[in-house]
Amino acid sequence: MRPKNILIAIAAGIALAAGGAVAYRISAPAVMPTTATVLPVPMPLPEFSLLDQYGTAFGPERFRGQWSLVFFGFTHCPDICPLTLQVLATAKRRLIDRRHTPLPYIIFVSVDPERDTPEVIGQYVEHFGTDTLGVTGDAIELRRLTDGLGIYFARTPTDGDGYSVDHSTVVLLINPDGDFRAVFGSPHDADNFVRDLPLIQSRR
Amino acid sequence: MTRNVVVIAVSLLVACVDESGPPLVVSDVVIKRPIPGATVSAGYLELKNTSGQPITITGIASPQFESVEIHETIIADGIVGMRPVAQLSIAPGLSVRLEPGGKHLMLKQADSEAETVTLQLYSGSEMIISLDAKFASPSY
């Protein structure tokens, strides 16, 4: 075979291989999140002004630059709230063990700002470790955030002058642009976050 | 016919054995300390009615808490709420589990110095059983 023909044969071979690879990529099923629902278009957060556990202003700009998993609850909730925060902490520890980056920040927003002062929520989230951040603040500002994200909460009276707070069980994922990117529905399991979070991050 | 007689005989034997034991057997008791910052925590346990009569728990007292209530975590349409359970009925021979994400004890204002917790379960004014448990870690 003449050198020119060899070159043509090599070029044809490369083209075939490349074409095959492209065809495989098109036809191969994409690995999709199995439990999280990813928004078709990331949604900007509403304007709001709350406080973190240190008493520092906490607005939408605080979500920029990192991935955040956000859960809404309250410290007078002895069962499902600590269970969910424990699941999130376990998921983050498993991601750390796998040397996954970027790691998500875990943010716990109180839907009971009257009883959950920055000091109270600060002590509370410290129990879970993994840099969990507590957020609370003005009730009207809280409502601006929750209404903008479709998060429900409402007081329900208990015995005497006490009350409990019904609230959404979802965990929201906010991307480093500060946009609402995906939602994890309950029941929550650490494995769901460990599996789906990296997939969503890679699709960014 | 012979088989039915055997079944009845065994049932009677079990009933006799049960008569000698306590009517309510409590197991898997986990009484959580409050998480720092929180004033409430949860308790979990299993109640087995070994008697031939239904047992109804109408109240729980404990010297280590301001109050102990039975609550239920209810999740519907993505919203979670907690509701008081006025009384807990346990049918003869059956068990009721109080467990994470379901029915649980709502423990308010714990004595932070206490190492052991005493729970007294009442049916009306009658105390059915008193039990002691060690305070458990708040972690799940």
mmCIF file of C-alpha atoms in Angstrom:
data_model
loop_
_atom_site.group_PDB
_atom_site.id
_atom_site.type_symbol
_atom_site.label_atom_id
_atom_site.label_comp_id
_atom_site.label_asym_id
_atom_site.label_seq_id
_atom_site.Cartn_x
_atom_site.Cartn_y
_atom_site.Cartn_z
ATOM 1 C CA MET A 1 0.000 0.000 0.000
ATOM 2 C CA ARG A 2 1.320 3.405 -0.922
ATOM 3 C CA PRO A 3 1.973 5.907 1.915
ATOM 4 C CA LYS A 4 -0.910 8.105 0.714
ATOM 5 C CA ASN A 5 -3.344 5.160 0.899
ATOM 6 C CA ILE A 6 -2.064 4.237 4.374
ATOM 7 C CA LEU A 7 -2.818 7.777 5.554
ATOM 8 C CA ILE A 8 -6.317 7.582 4.088
ATOM 9 C CA ALA A 9 -6.873 4.211 5.782
ATOM 10 C CA ILE A 10 -5.686 5.557 9.167
ATOM 11 C CA ALA A 11 -7.880 8.663 8.800
ATOM 12 C CA ALA A 12 -10.879 6.489 7.912
ATOM 13 C CA GLY A 13 -10.183 4.259 10.911
ATOM 14 C CA ILE A 14 -9.997 7.237 13.266
ATOM 15 C CA ALA A 15 -13.207 8.670 11.799
ATOM 16 C CA LEU A 16 -14.999 5.349 12.270
ATOM 17 C CA ALA A 17 -13.806 5.040 15.869
ATOM 18 C CA ALA A 18 -14.774 8.638 16.664
ATOM 19 C CA GLY A 19 -18.154 8.153 15.015
ATOM 20 C CA GLY A 20 -18.715 5.000 17.019
ATOM 21 C CA ALA A 21 -17.820 6.800 20.249
ATOM 22 C CA VAL A 22 -20.216 9.648 19.461
ATOM 23 C CA ALA A 23 -22.957 7.195 18.549
ATOM 24 C CA TYR A 24 -22.365 5.328 21.815
ATOM 25 C CA ARG A 25 -22.544 8.538 23.818
ATOM 26 C CA ILE A 26 -25.797 9.505 22.125
ATOM 27 C CA SER A 27 -27.400 6.105 22.533
ATOM 28 C CA ALA A 28 -26.027 5.231 26.006
ATOM 29 C CA PRO A 29 -28.552 6.066 28.708
ATOM 30 C CA ALA A 30 -27.456 9.056 30.799
ATOM 31 C CA VAL A 31 -26.988 8.362 34.506
ATOM 32 C CA MET A 32 -29.860 10.235 36.110
ATOM 33 C CA PRO A 33 -30.590 11.126 39.703
ATOM 34 C CA THR A 34 -32.976 8.520 41.108
ATOM 35 C CA THR A 35 -34.540 10.340 44.040
ATOM 36 C CA ALA A 36 -33.850 14.029 43.503
ATOM 37 C CA THR A 37 -36.004 16.105 41.166
ATOM 38 C CA VAL A 38 -33.829 18.492 39.166
ATOM 39 C CA LEU A 39 -35.438 21.747 38.064
ATOM 40 C CA PRO A 40 -35.371 22.123 34.255
ATOM 41 C CA VAL A 41 -34.032 25.641 34.742
ATOM 42 C CA PRO A 42 -32.243 26.733 37.946
ATOM 43 C CA MET A 43 -34.423 29.203 39.834
ATOM 44 C CA PRO A 44 -33.023 32.364 41.456
ATOM 45 C CA LEU A 45 -33.756 32.729 45.158
ATOM 46 C CA PRO A 46 -36.060 35.494 46.356
ATOM 47 C CA GLU A 47 -34.703 38.469 48.263
ATOM 48 C CA PHE A 48 -34.719 37.893 52.033
ATOM 49 C CA SER A 49 -32.693 38.910 55.053
ATOM 50 C CA LEU A 50 -32.284 36.460 57.941
ATOM 51 C CA LEU A 51 -29.568 35.807 60.542
ATOM 52 C CA ASP A 52 -27.141 32.937 60.879
ATOM 53 C CA GLN A 53 -26.355 31.379 64.253
ATOM 54 C CA TYR A 54 -23.620 33.977 64.831
ATOM 55 C CA GLY A 55 -26.076 36.852 64.351
ATOM 56 C CA THR A 56 -24.576 37.710 60.949
ATOM 57 C CA ALA A 57 -26.864 38.739 58.085
ATOM 58 C CA PHE A 58 -27.915 35.790 55.937
ATOM 59 C CA GLY A 59 -29.376 36.614 52.529
ATOM 60 C CA PRO A 60 -29.364 34.998 49.062
ATOM 61 C CA GLU A 61 -25.749 36.061 48.465
ATOM 62 C CA ARG A 62 -24.610 33.651 51.210
ATOM 63 C CA PHE A 63 -25.466 30.698 48.948
ATOM 64 C CA ARG A 64 -23.037 31.775 46.225
ATOM 65 C CA GLY A 65 -19.764 29.913 45.820
ATOM 66 C CA GLN A 66 -20.809 26.569 47.263
ATOM 67 C CA TRP A 67 -23.422 23.832 46.963
ATOM 68 C CA SER A 68 -25.933 23.883 49.826
ATOM 69 C CA LEU A 69 -28.435 21.351 51.136
ATOM 70 C CA VAL A 70 -31.198 23.239 52.930
ATOM 71 C CA PHE A 71 -33.702 21.779 55.388
ATOM 72 C CA PHE A 72 -36.491 23.666 57.167
ATOM 73 C CA GLY A 73 -37.447 22.607 60.708
ATOM 74 C CA PHE A 74 -37.312 23.710 64.353
ATOM 75 C CA THR A 75 -35.666 22.708 67.609
ATOM 76 C CA HIS A 76 -38.935 21.870 69.405
ATOM 77 C CA CYS A 77 -39.365 19.030 66.897
ATOM 78 C CA PRO A 78 -37.870 16.004 68.699
ATOM 79 C CA ASP A 79 -38.348 13.307 66.073
ATOM 80 C CA ILE A 80 -38.229 14.068 62.342
ATOM 81 C CA CYS A 81 -35.993 17.180 62.467
ATOM 82 C CA PRO A 82 -33.007 15.587 64.270
ATOM 83 C CA LEU A 83 -33.544 12.446 62.150
ATOM 84 C CA THR A 84 -33.279 14.464 58.922
ATOM 85 C CA LEU A 85 -30.282 16.508 60.085
ATOM 86 C CA GLN A 86 -28.579 13.268 61.113
ATOM 87 C CA VAL A 87 -29.226 11.825 57.618
ATOM 88 C CA LEU A 88 -27.666 14.924 56.012
ATOM 89 C CA ALA A 89 -24.647 14.791 58.332
ATOM 90 C CA THR A 90 -24.190 11.084 57.572
ATOM 91 C CA ALA A 91 -24.405 11.763 53.822
ATOM 92 C CA LYS A 92 -21.766 14.481 54.078
ATOM 93 C CA ARG A 93 -19.439 12.221 56.091
ATOM 94 C CA ARG A 94 -19.794 9.511 53.431
ATOM 95 C CA LEU A 95 -18.956 12.045 50.704
ATOM 96 C CA ILE A 96 -15.905 13.097 52.740
ATOM 97 C CA ASP A 97 -14.862 9.424 53.050
ATOM 98 C CA ARG A 98 -15.104 9.125 49.259
ATOM 99 C CA ARG A 99 -12.978 12.272 48.892
ATOM 100 C CA HIS A 100 -15.807 13.795 46.897
ATOM 101 C CA THR A 101 -15.584 17.479 46.015
ATOM 102 C CA PRO A 102 -17.196 19.926 46.119
ATOM 103 C CA LEU A 103 -18.830 19.023 49.422
ATOM 104 C CA PRO A 104 -22.239 20.514 50.192
ATOM 105 C CA TYR A 105 -22.884 22.861 53.085
ATOM 106 C CA ILE A 106 -25.793 21.822 55.271
ATOM 107 C CA ILE A 107 -28.089 24.682 56.242
ATOM 108 C CA PHE A 108 -30.900 24.334 58.794
ATOM 109 C CA VAL A 109 -33.487 27.121 58.547
ATOM 110 C CA SER A 110 -35.826 27.445 61.533
ATOM 111 C CA VAL A 111 -39.549 27.751 60.842
ATOM 112 C CA ASP A 112 -39.981 28.744 64.504
ATOM 113 C CA PRO A 113 -37.966 31.968 64.771
ATOM 114 C CA GLU A 114 -39.825 33.036 67.914
ATOM 115 C CA ARG A 115 -38.277 30.230 69.995
ATOM 116 C CA ASP A 116 -35.194 29.483 67.868
ATOM 117 C CA THR A 117 -32.896 32.424 68.528
ATOM 118 C CA PRO A 118 -29.481 32.457 66.808
ATOM 119 C CA GLU A 119 -27.955 31.226 70.077
ATOM 120 C CA VAL A 120 -30.423 28.323 70.435
ATOM 121 C CA ILE A 121 -30.094 27.163 66.834
ATOM 122 C CA GLY A 122 -26.302 27.551 67.041
ATOM 123 C CA GLN A 123 -26.058 25.155 69.985
ATOM 124 C CA TYR A 124 -28.469 22.799 68.268
ATOM 125 C CA VAL A 125 -26.716 22.466 64.908
ATOM 126 C CA GLU A 126 -23.319 22.069 66.564
ATOM 127 C CA HIS A 127 -24.481 18.647 67.740
ATOM 128 C CA PHE A 128 -24.584 17.402 64.131
ATOM 129 C CA GLY A 129 -21.072 18.583 63.239
ATOM 130 C CA THR A 130 -20.030 18.711 59.586
ATOM 131 C CA ASP A 131 -20.237 22.532 59.612
ATOM 132 C CA THR A 132 -24.025 22.559 59.696
ATOM 133 C CA LEU A 133 -25.172 26.191 59.752
ATOM 134 C CA GLY A 134 -28.263 27.360 61.629
ATOM 135 C CA VAL A 135 -30.392 30.181 60.206
ATOM 136 C CA THR A 136 -33.266 32.029 61.844
ATOM 137 C CA GLY A 137 -34.521 35.603 62.084
ATOM 138 C CA ASP A 138 -37.483 37.792 61.340
ATOM 139 C CA ALA A 139 -40.753 35.935 60.660
ATOM 140 C CA ILE A 140 -41.702 38.133 57.687
ATOM 141 C CA GLU A 141 -38.282 37.672 56.088
ATOM 142 C CA LEU A 142 -38.560 33.927 56.666
ATOM 143 C CA ARG A 143 -41.901 33.940 54.862
ATOM 144 C CA ARG A 144 -40.315 35.732 51.876
ATOM 145 C CA LEU A 145 -37.789 32.913 51.562
ATOM 146 C CA THR A 146 -40.227 30.021 52.085
ATOM 147 C CA ASP A 147 -42.928 31.478 49.809
ATOM 148 C CA GLY A 148 -40.345 31.938 47.076
ATOM 149 C CA LEU A 149 -39.273 28.302 47.342
ATOM 150 C CA GLY A 150 -42.686 26.690 47.838
ATOM 151 C CA ILE A 151 -41.876 25.669 51.408
ATOM 152 C CA TYR A 152 -44.902 25.309 53.677
ATOM 153 C CA PHE A 153 -45.003 25.985 57.397
ATOM 154 C CA ALA A 154 -47.834 26.779 59.801
ATOM 155 C CA ARG A 155 -48.295 26.740 63.559
ATOM 156 C CA THR A 156 -50.673 24.259 65.102
ATOM 157 C CA PRO A 157 -51.765 24.644 68.740
ATOM 158 C CA THR A 158 -50.962 21.936 71.300
ATOM 159 C CA ASP A 159 -52.013 21.633 74.938
ATOM 160 C CA GLY A 160 -52.057 24.826 76.973
ATOM 161 C CA ASP A 161 -50.510 27.800 75.215
ATOM 162 C CA GLY A 162 -47.962 25.658 73.383
ATOM 163 C CA TYR A 163 -47.685 25.076 69.665
ATOM 164 C CA SER A 164 -46.006 22.865 67.145
ATOM 165 C CA VAL A 165 -45.109 23.765 63.572
ATOM 166 C CA ASP A 166 -46.149 21.711 60.542
ATOM 167 C CA HIS A 167 -43.594 22.076 57.776
ATOM 168 C CA SER A 168 -42.367 20.746 54.434
ATOM 169 C CA THR A 169 -40.128 17.695 54.643
ATOM 170 C CA VAL A 170 -38.102 18.350 51.490
ATOM 171 C CA VAL A 171 -34.382 19.099 51.338
ATOM 172 C CA LEU A 172 -33.459 21.704 48.716
ATOM 173 C CA LEU A 173 -30.221 21.841 46.765
ATOM 174 C CA ILE A 174 -28.900 25.306 45.946
ATOM 175 C CA ASN A 175 -26.085 25.590 43.390
ATOM 176 C CA PRO A 176 -22.989 27.831 43.628
ATOM 177 C CA ASP A 177 -24.723 30.503 41.515
ATOM 178 C CA GLY A 178 -27.150 30.796 44.414
ATOM 179 C CA ASP A 179 -29.972 29.237 42.405
ATOM 180 C CA PHE A 180 -32.474 26.577 43.506
ATOM 181 C CA ARG A 181 -31.354 23.513 41.511
ATOM 182 C CA ALA A 182 -33.008 20.341 42.842
ATOM 183 C CA VAL A 183 -35.266 18.951 45.535
ATOM 184 C CA PHE A 184 -35.003 15.742 47.559
ATOM 185 C CA GLY A 185 -38.356 14.403 48.804
ATOM 186 C CA SER A 186 -38.841 12.374 51.977
ATOM 187 C CA PRO A 187 -38.333 9.784 53.345
ATOM 188 C CA HIS A 188 -34.710 10.837 53.425
ATOM 189 C CA ASP A 189 -31.855 8.374 53.231
ATOM 190 C CA ALA A 190 -28.159 9.250 53.290
ATOM 191 C CA ASP A 191 -27.500 7.008 50.273
ATOM 192 C CA ASN A 192 -29.879 9.085 48.138
ATOM 193 C CA PHE A 193 -27.763 12.195 48.686
ATOM 194 C CA VAL A 194 -24.470 10.334 48.232
ATOM 195 C CA ARG A 195 -25.668 8.939 44.885
ATOM 196 C CA ASP A 196 -27.581 11.870 43.413
ATOM 197 C CA LEU A 197 -25.670 14.938 44.589
ATOM 198 C CA PRO A 198 -22.513 14.213 42.526
ATOM 199 C CA LEU A 199 -24.693 13.468 39.463
ATOM 200 C CA ILE A 200 -26.459 16.813 39.753
ATOM 201 C CA GLN A 201 -23.182 18.635 40.364
ATOM 202 C CA SER A 202 -21.707 17.086 37.197
ATOM 203 C CA ARG A 203 -24.697 18.308 35.132
ATOM 204 C CA ARG A 204 -24.295 21.868 36.220
ATOM 205 C CA MET B 1 -60.595 -32.605 65.248
ATOM 206 C CA THR B 2 -57.494 -33.874 67.034
ATOM 207 C CA ARG B 3 -55.540 -30.932 65.644
ATOM 208 C CA ASN B 4 -58.148 -28.440 66.936
ATOM 209 C CA VAL B 5 -57.952 -29.964 70.382
ATOM 210 C CA VAL B 6 -54.156 -29.590 70.337
ATOM 211 C CA VAL B 7 -54.428 -25.935 69.269
ATOM 212 C CA ILE B 8 -56.934 -25.188 72.036
ATOM 213 C CA ALA B 9 -54.755 -26.977 74.569
ATOM 214 C CA VAL B 10 -51.699 -24.972 73.551
ATOM 215 C CA SER B 11 -53.703 -21.729 73.669
ATOM 216 C CA LEU B 12 -54.878 -22.485 77.177
ATOM 217 C CA LEU B 13 -51.314 -23.253 78.233
ATOM 218 C CA VAL B 14 -50.082 -19.921 76.839
ATOM 219 C CA ALA B 15 -52.943 -18.116 78.583
ATOM 220 C CA CYS B 16 -51.978 -19.754 81.878
ATOM 221 C CA VAL B 17 -48.337 -18.754 81.489
ATOM 222 C CA ASP B 18 -49.355 -15.185 80.630
ATOM 223 C CA GLU B 19 -51.487 -14.909 83.748
ATOM 224 C CA SER B 20 -48.379 -15.242 85.901
ATOM 225 C CA GLY B 21 -46.371 -12.505 84.116
ATOM 226 C CA PRO B 22 -46.906 -8.753 83.977
ATOM 227 C CA PRO B 23 -49.775 -7.748 81.668
ATOM 228 C CA LEU B 24 -47.614 -5.211 79.864
ATOM 229 C CA VAL B 25 -44.060 -6.006 78.776
ATOM 230 C CA VAL B 26 -41.918 -3.035 77.793
ATOM 231 C CA SER B 27 -38.804 -3.486 75.661
ATOM 232 C CA ASP B 28 -36.395 -1.607 73.365
ATOM 233 C CA VAL B 29 -36.574 1.491 75.546
ATOM 234 C CA VAL B 30 -34.572 4.450 74.210
ATOM 235 C CA ILE B 31 -34.972 7.750 76.044
ATOM 236 C CA LYS B 32 -32.958 10.437 74.273
ATOM 237 C CA ARG B 33 -31.266 13.346 75.975
ATOM 238 C CA PRO B 34 -32.229 16.675 74.435
ATOM 239 C CA ILE B 35 -29.850 18.019 71.818
ATOM 240 C CA PRO B 36 -28.025 21.055 73.302
ATOM 241 C CA GLY B 37 -30.211 24.114 72.738
ATOM 242 C CA ALA B 38 -33.408 22.047 72.571
ATOM 243 C CA THR B 39 -35.880 21.738 75.444
ATOM 244 C CA VAL B 40 -37.572 18.608 74.102
ATOM 245 C CA SER B 41 -36.438 15.134 73.108
ATOM 246 C CA ALA B 42 -38.009 11.866 72.022
ATOM 247 C CA GLY B 43 -38.442 8.460 73.611
ATOM 248 C CA TYR B 44 -39.056 5.152 71.887
ATOM 249 C CA LEU B 45 -40.153 1.740 73.180
ATOM 250 C CA GLU B 46 -42.214 -1.330 72.448
ATOM 251 C CA LEU B 47 -45.282 -2.263 74.506
ATOM 252 C CA LYS B 48 -46.573 -5.829 74.401
ATOM 253 C CA ASN B 49 -49.904 -6.718 75.928
ATOM 254 C CA THR B 50 -49.530 -10.270 77.290
ATOM 255 C CA SER B 51 -52.889 -10.256 79.036
ATOM 256 C CA GLY B 52 -56.236 -11.379 77.711
ATOM 257 C CA GLN B 53 -57.727 -7.887 77.969
ATOM 258 C CA PRO B 54 -57.089 -4.699 76.000
ATOM 259 C CA ILE B 55 -54.775 -2.243 77.777
ATOM 260 C CA THR B 56 -55.134 1.502 77.289
ATOM 261 C CA ILE B 57 -52.324 3.875 78.267
ATOM 262 C CA THR B 58 -53.834 7.247 79.133
ATOM 263 C CA GLY B 59 -50.863 8.989 80.694
ATOM 264 C CA ILE B 60 -47.151 8.772 81.464
ATOM 265 C CA ALA B 61 -45.378 10.422 84.378
ATOM 266 C CA SER B 62 -41.677 10.866 85.015
ATOM 267 C CA PRO B 63 -39.824 12.703 87.798
ATOM 268 C CA GLN B 64 -37.062 13.579 85.298
ATOM 269 C CA PHE B 65 -39.272 15.594 82.928
ATOM 270 C CA GLU B 66 -41.699 18.459 83.220
ATOM 271 C CA SER B 67 -44.073 16.382 81.091
ATOM 272 C CA VAL B 68 -44.223 13.220 79.001
ATOM 273 C CA GLU B 69 -46.760 12.966 76.192
ATOM 274 C CA ILE B 70 -47.406 10.438 73.466
ATOM 275 C CA HIS B 71 -47.129 12.100 70.061
ATOM 276 C CA GLU B 72 -47.274 10.907 66.504
ATOM 277 C CA THR B 73 -45.258 12.190 63.571
ATOM 278 C CA ILE B 74 -47.578 12.336 60.574
ATOM 279 C CA ILE B 75 -46.259 12.923 57.071
ATOM 280 C CA ALA B 76 -48.747 13.611 54.274
ATOM 281 C CA ASP B 77 -48.245 15.320 50.916
ATOM 282 C CA GLY B 78 -44.676 16.303 51.783
ATOM 283 C CA ILE B 79 -45.685 18.043 55.013
ATOM 284 C CA VAL B 80 -44.788 16.759 58.462
ATOM 285 C CA GLY B 81 -46.743 17.480 61.605
ATOM 286 C CA MET B 82 -46.741 16.256 65.175
ATOM 287 C CA ARG B 83 -49.997 15.452 66.913
ATOM 288 C CA PRO B 84 -50.709 14.428 70.524
ATOM 289 C CA VAL B 85 -52.101 10.917 70.979
ATOM 290 C CA ALA B 86 -54.681 11.052 73.791
ATOM 291 C CA GLN B 87 -54.486 7.349 74.581
ATOM 292 C CA LEU B 88 -52.735 4.275 73.305
ATOM 293 C CA SER B 89 -54.731 1.054 73.118
ATOM 294 C CA ILE B 90 -52.994 -2.290 72.843
ATOM 295 C CA ALA B 91 -55.098 -5.306 71.927
ATOM 296 C CA PRO B 92 -54.590 -8.613 73.803
ATOM 297 C CA GLY B 93 -51.471 -10.419 72.591
ATOM 298 C CA LEU B 94 -50.380 -7.556 70.328
ATOM 299 C CA SER B 95 -47.579 -4.988 70.475
ATOM 300 C CA VAL B 96 -47.314 -1.311 69.702
ATOM 301 C CA ARG B 97 -43.955 0.173 68.733
ATOM 302 C CA LEU B 98 -43.071 3.790 69.386
ATOM 303 C CA GLU B 99 -40.285 4.421 66.884
ATOM 304 C CA PRO B 100 -38.494 7.203 64.955
ATOM 305 C CA GLY B 101 -40.770 8.781 62.357
ATOM 306 C CA GLY B 102 -43.935 7.402 63.987
ATOM 307 C CA LYS B 103 -45.508 7.410 67.417
ATOM 308 C CA HIS B 104 -43.030 8.541 70.066
ATOM 309 C CA LEU B 105 -42.764 9.987 73.547
ATOM 310 C CA MET B 106 -42.493 13.765 73.599
ATOM 311 C CA LEU B 107 -40.263 14.544 76.587
ATOM 312 C CA LYS B 108 -40.203 18.152 77.776
ATOM 313 C CA GLN B 109 -37.699 19.994 79.982
ATOM 314 C CA ALA B 110 -35.431 17.158 81.071
ATOM 315 C CA ASP B 111 -33.498 17.203 84.329
ATOM 316 C CA SER B 112 -30.054 17.702 82.813
ATOM 317 C CA GLU B 113 -28.326 16.141 85.861
ATOM 318 C CA ALA B 114 -30.204 12.844 85.625
ATOM 319 C CA GLU B 115 -28.442 9.706 84.408
ATOM 320 C CA THR B 116 -31.464 7.436 84.721
ATOM 321 C CA VAL B 117 -35.075 8.062 83.781
ATOM 322 C CA THR B 118 -38.139 6.556 85.460
ATOM 323 C CA LEU B 119 -41.333 6.215 83.430
ATOM 324 C CA GLN B 120 -44.678 5.376 85.027
ATOM 325 C CA LEU B 121 -47.368 4.275 82.613
ATOM 326 C CA TYR B 122 -50.965 4.872 83.693
ATOM 327 C CA SER B 123 -54.339 3.567 82.618
ATOM 328 C CA GLY B 124 -56.706 6.059 84.164
ATOM 329 C CA SER B 125 -55.613 6.412 87.795
ATOM 330 C CA GLU B 126 -53.999 2.965 87.890
ATOM 331 C CA MET B 127 -50.254 2.719 87.368
ATOM 332 C CA ILE B 128 -49.690 -0.311 85.151
ATOM 333 C CA ILE B 129 -45.921 -0.407 85.106
ATOM 334 C CA SER B 130 -42.917 1.601 86.251
ATOM 335 C CA LEU B 131 -39.593 1.229 84.499
ATOM 336 C CA ASP B 132 -36.120 2.722 84.631
ATOM 337 C CA ALA B 133 -33.927 3.446 81.614
ATOM 338 C CA LYS B 134 -30.586 5.114 81.109
ATOM 339 C CA PHE B 135 -30.551 8.397 79.275
ATOM 340 C CA ALA B 136 -29.387 7.739 75.690
ATOM 341 C CA SER B 137 -27.311 9.937 73.387
ATOM 342 C CA PRO B 138 -29.343 12.442 71.351
ATOM 343 C CA SER B 139 -27.850 11.000 68.148
ATOM 344 C CA TYR B 140 -29.892 8.737 65.902
#
